[in-house]
Amino acid sequence: MGAYSNIPLRERNIVLIGFMGVGKTTIGQLVAKKLYRDFIDVDQEIEKRHHMSIPDIFEQMGENYFRKIERELIVDLCTNTRLKIISLGGGAYLQEEVRNVCLSHCIVFFLDLSWECWKERLPLIVDNRPVLKNKTLEEVEQLFFQRRNVYSIHNSRVLTNNLDPETAANEIVESIKWTWEVYEPNE
Ligand code: S3P
């Protein structure tokens, strides 16, 4: 794990991690609004900067290239910005450098969802997720649990089963405020 940086907790970016389609973007936008912070979705930022959709980047430049620009953007955001809410693409956190920079500079929040709840979302998201294409349900399930092991390295977690985005965002905000108060109380 990377060295713990000395950024005050209240100024740290809040990074949302979790499997594809758990609601990182929707919930992240709500959290940002509630905390009066800017929101950055890493995938949207990559699409904007490269003028290409994520599926097109995968198809035309390959996954390795995507992982490189994804990693570079996250390292840049984590080391050079503060007070943001940042949602990562579901595969980003698998890269060790990404995990290290997030854990050392930010507060990492895992949006957890059970496999039973998640698999109902699969038909809604499969078309623009190159990583899910041509996989059987069993293979997707395997990927879900493999990645869950990696997501288990986090600072805080919220189980979003049966929670609407507004409620999930409220839980995250409460948990963050509690962390701030306990570790860096206002005089
Ligand atoms: C990916 C997840 C996607 C996107 C890309 C790869 C992954 O983001 O970054 O398609 O490997 O899990 P979401 O988690 O926002 O779907």
Short mmCIF file of C-alpha atoms and ligand atoms in Angstrom, two decimals:
data_model
loop_
_atom_site.label_atom_id
_atom_site.label_comp_id
_atom_site.label_asym_id
_atom_site.label_seq_id
_atom_site.Cartn_x
_atom_site.Cartn_y
_atom_site.Cartn_z
CA MET A 1 0.00 0.00 0.00
CA GLY A 2 1.24 3.52 -0.81
CA ALA A 3 2.35 5.89 1.91
CA TYR A 4 -0.48 7.71 3.67
CA SER A 5 -0.48 11.30 2.39
CA ASN A 6 -1.04 14.19 4.77
CA ILE A 7 -4.15 15.62 3.06
CA PRO A 8 -6.73 16.46 5.76
CA LEU A 9 -9.66 14.00 5.65
CA ARG A 10 -12.17 16.76 5.00
CA GLU A 11 -10.28 17.79 1.86
CA ARG A 12 -9.72 14.33 0.46
CA ASN A 13 -11.43 13.29 -2.74
CA ILE A 14 -14.07 10.63 -2.20
CA VAL A 15 -13.64 7.76 -4.64
CA LEU A 16 -16.50 5.37 -5.42
CA ILE A 17 -15.59 1.83 -6.46
CA GLY A 18 -17.68 -1.22 -7.29
CA PHE A 19 -18.73 -3.56 -10.09
CA MET A 20 -20.17 -2.29 -13.40
CA GLY A 21 -23.74 -1.08 -13.13
CA VAL A 22 -23.97 -0.75 -9.34
CA GLY A 23 -24.80 2.95 -9.66
CA LYS A 24 -21.44 4.65 -9.05
CA THR A 25 -22.26 7.51 -11.44
CA THR A 26 -25.85 8.14 -10.31
CA ILE A 27 -25.04 7.86 -6.62
CA GLY A 28 -21.79 9.81 -7.03
CA GLN A 29 -23.64 12.74 -8.62
CA LEU A 30 -26.07 12.82 -5.69
CA VAL A 31 -23.28 12.64 -3.10
CA ALA A 32 -21.49 15.50 -4.86
CA LYS A 33 -24.62 17.65 -4.80
CA LYS A 34 -25.23 16.96 -1.12
CA LEU A 35 -21.64 17.86 -0.20
CA TYR A 36 -21.43 20.86 -2.61
CA ARG A 37 -18.54 19.24 -4.46
CA ASP A 38 -17.67 18.69 -8.12
CA PHE A 39 -18.31 15.25 -9.52
CA ILE A 40 -15.94 13.48 -11.92
CA ASP A 41 -16.84 10.24 -13.65
CA VAL A 42 -13.56 8.76 -14.91
CA ASP A 43 -15.16 6.99 -17.90
CA GLN A 44 -17.03 10.13 -19.00
CA GLU A 45 -13.83 12.14 -18.61
CA ILE A 46 -11.92 9.65 -20.80
CA GLU A 47 -14.68 9.78 -23.44
CA LYS A 48 -14.61 13.58 -23.40
CA ARG A 49 -10.82 13.83 -23.65
CA HIS A 50 -10.49 11.21 -26.39
CA HIS A 51 -13.68 12.06 -28.30
CA MET A 52 -14.57 8.36 -28.36
CA SER A 53 -16.95 6.09 -26.49
CA ILE A 54 -15.48 3.49 -24.10
CA PRO A 55 -16.63 0.57 -26.32
CA ASP A 56 -14.94 2.26 -29.32
CA ILE A 57 -11.70 2.75 -27.36
CA PHE A 58 -11.75 -0.95 -26.41
CA GLU A 59 -12.43 -1.97 -30.00
CA GLN A 60 -10.05 0.34 -31.82
CA MET A 61 -7.18 0.79 -29.35
CA GLY A 62 -7.49 -2.35 -27.21
CA GLU A 63 -8.09 -2.91 -23.50
CA ASN A 64 -4.42 -2.40 -22.53
CA TYR A 65 -4.47 1.10 -23.97
CA PHE A 66 -7.72 1.85 -22.15
CA ARG A 67 -6.23 0.63 -18.85
CA LYS A 68 -3.19 2.85 -19.35
CA ILE A 69 -5.15 6.07 -19.94
CA GLU A 70 -7.56 5.13 -17.16
CA ARG A 71 -4.68 4.62 -14.70
CA GLU A 72 -2.90 7.83 -15.73
CA LEU A 73 -6.06 9.91 -15.35
CA ILE A 74 -6.84 8.47 -11.90
CA VAL A 75 -3.27 9.01 -10.65
CA ASP A 76 -3.44 12.60 -11.91
CA LEU A 77 -6.85 13.28 -10.30
CA CYS A 78 -5.88 11.71 -6.97
CA THR A 79 -2.56 13.51 -6.67
CA ASN A 80 -3.51 16.90 -8.13
CA THR A 81 -7.10 17.56 -7.01
CA ARG A 82 -8.99 17.75 -3.72
CA LEU A 83 -12.62 18.01 -2.61
CA LYS A 84 -13.97 16.00 -5.56
CA ILE A 85 -16.31 13.04 -5.76
CA ILE A 86 -14.79 10.61 -8.28
CA SER A 87 -16.44 7.48 -9.65
CA LEU A 88 -14.11 4.85 -11.13
CA GLY A 89 -14.91 2.37 -13.88
CA GLY A 90 -15.42 -1.11 -12.42
CA GLY A 91 -12.07 -2.48 -13.62
CA ALA A 92 -9.85 0.46 -12.67
CA TYR A 93 -9.32 -0.56 -9.04
CA LEU A 94 -7.87 -3.90 -10.12
CA GLN A 95 -4.69 -2.06 -11.08
CA GLU A 96 -2.35 -1.93 -8.09
CA GLU A 97 -1.17 1.61 -8.84
CA VAL A 98 -4.78 2.82 -8.88
CA ARG A 99 -5.56 1.12 -5.55
CA ASN A 100 -2.44 2.57 -3.96
CA VAL A 101 -3.01 6.15 -5.09
CA CYS A 102 -6.70 6.04 -4.12
CA LEU A 103 -6.05 4.59 -0.67
CA SER A 104 -3.18 6.95 0.09
CA HIS A 105 -4.77 10.20 -1.12
CA CYS A 106 -8.56 9.74 -0.97
CA ILE A 107 -11.40 8.15 0.98
CA VAL A 108 -12.43 4.98 -0.88
CA PHE A 109 -16.08 3.99 -0.73
CA PHE A 110 -17.18 0.55 -1.97
CA LEU A 111 -20.69 0.38 -3.42
CA ASP A 112 -21.61 -3.21 -2.73
CA LEU A 113 -24.55 -5.08 -4.26
CA SER A 114 -25.38 -8.77 -3.90
CA TRP A 115 -25.00 -11.03 -6.93
CA GLU A 116 -28.73 -11.81 -6.77
CA CYS A 117 -29.63 -8.12 -7.10
CA TRP A 118 -26.88 -7.33 -9.57
CA LYS A 119 -27.68 -10.06 -12.10
CA GLU A 120 -31.11 -8.51 -12.70
CA ARG A 121 -29.31 -5.43 -14.05
CA LEU A 122 -27.17 -7.38 -16.52
CA PRO A 123 -29.53 -7.08 -19.54
CA LEU A 124 -29.68 -3.31 -19.03
CA ILE A 125 -25.92 -2.74 -19.09
CA VAL A 126 -24.38 -5.50 -21.22
CA ASP A 127 -24.51 -3.64 -24.55
CA ASN A 128 -22.05 -0.89 -23.67
CA ARG A 129 -19.78 -2.93 -21.38
CA PRO A 130 -17.12 -4.58 -23.58
CA VAL A 131 -15.86 -6.60 -20.60
CA LEU A 132 -19.21 -8.42 -20.32
CA LYS A 133 -19.66 -9.16 -24.02
CA ASN A 134 -19.53 -12.81 -25.10
CA LYS A 135 -19.40 -14.07 -21.50
CA THR A 136 -21.78 -16.67 -20.10
CA LEU A 137 -23.70 -15.88 -16.92
CA GLU A 138 -21.37 -18.26 -15.05
CA GLU A 139 -18.32 -16.38 -16.33
CA VAL A 140 -19.81 -13.04 -15.32
CA GLU A 141 -20.57 -14.45 -11.87
CA GLN A 142 -16.96 -15.59 -11.54
CA LEU A 143 -15.72 -12.12 -12.50
CA PHE A 144 -18.16 -10.53 -10.03
CA PHE A 145 -16.76 -12.52 -7.10
CA GLN A 146 -13.11 -12.23 -8.19
CA ARG A 147 -13.44 -8.48 -8.29
CA ARG A 148 -15.37 -8.38 -5.03
CA ASN A 149 -12.19 -9.64 -3.33
CA VAL A 150 -10.28 -6.64 -4.68
CA TYR A 151 -13.03 -4.15 -3.81
CA SER A 152 -12.88 -5.45 -0.24
CA ILE A 153 -9.80 -3.24 0.24
CA HIS A 154 -11.59 0.04 0.99
CA ASN A 155 -12.17 2.64 3.70
CA SER A 156 -15.97 2.43 3.85
CA ARG A 157 -18.73 0.37 2.29
CA VAL A 158 -22.44 0.69 1.69
CA LEU A 159 -24.66 -2.26 0.78
CA THR A 160 -27.03 -0.86 -1.85
CA ASN A 161 -29.43 -3.84 -2.15
CA ASN A 162 -32.99 -2.44 -2.13
CA LEU A 163 -31.74 1.13 -1.64
CA ASP A 164 -32.81 3.78 -4.11
CA PRO A 165 -29.94 6.08 -5.23
CA GLU A 166 -31.11 8.93 -2.98
CA THR A 167 -31.06 6.72 0.14
CA ALA A 168 -27.71 5.20 -0.79
CA ALA A 169 -26.25 8.71 -1.28
CA ASN A 170 -27.63 9.81 2.10
CA GLU A 171 -26.00 6.81 3.79
CA ILE A 172 -22.66 7.63 2.19
CA VAL A 173 -22.88 11.29 3.20
CA GLU A 174 -23.75 10.35 6.80
CA SER A 175 -20.89 7.89 6.96
CA ILE A 176 -18.42 10.43 5.57
CA LYS A 177 -19.56 13.14 7.98
CA TRP A 178 -19.23 10.68 10.85
CA THR A 179 -15.67 9.83 9.73
CA TRP A 180 -14.74 13.51 9.54
CA GLU A 181 -16.20 14.23 12.98
CA VAL A 182 -14.51 11.27 14.65
CA TYR A 183 -11.07 11.66 13.09
CA GLU A 184 -10.91 15.43 12.52
CA PRO A 185 -13.47 17.07 14.81
CA ASN A 186 -14.31 20.73 14.22
CA GLU A 187 -13.47 22.84 17.25
C1 S3P B 1 -15.22 -1.65 -16.94
C2 S3P B 1 -16.24 -0.92 -16.39
C3 S3P B 1 -16.83 0.24 -17.08
C4 S3P B 1 -15.82 0.86 -18.03
C5 S3P B 1 -15.27 -0.16 -18.97
C6 S3P B 1 -14.57 -1.31 -18.23
C7 S3P B 1 -14.72 -2.84 -16.19
O1 S3P B 1 -17.26 1.21 -16.13
O2 S3P B 1 -14.77 1.47 -17.33
O3 S3P B 1 -16.32 -0.64 -19.76
O4 S3P B 1 -13.68 -3.41 -16.52
O5 S3P B 1 -15.38 -3.21 -15.18
P1 S3P B 1 -18.57 1.03 -15.14
O6 S3P B 1 -18.10 0.33 -13.91
O7 S3P B 1 -18.96 2.43 -14.86
O8 S3P B 1 -19.56 0.27 -15.89
#
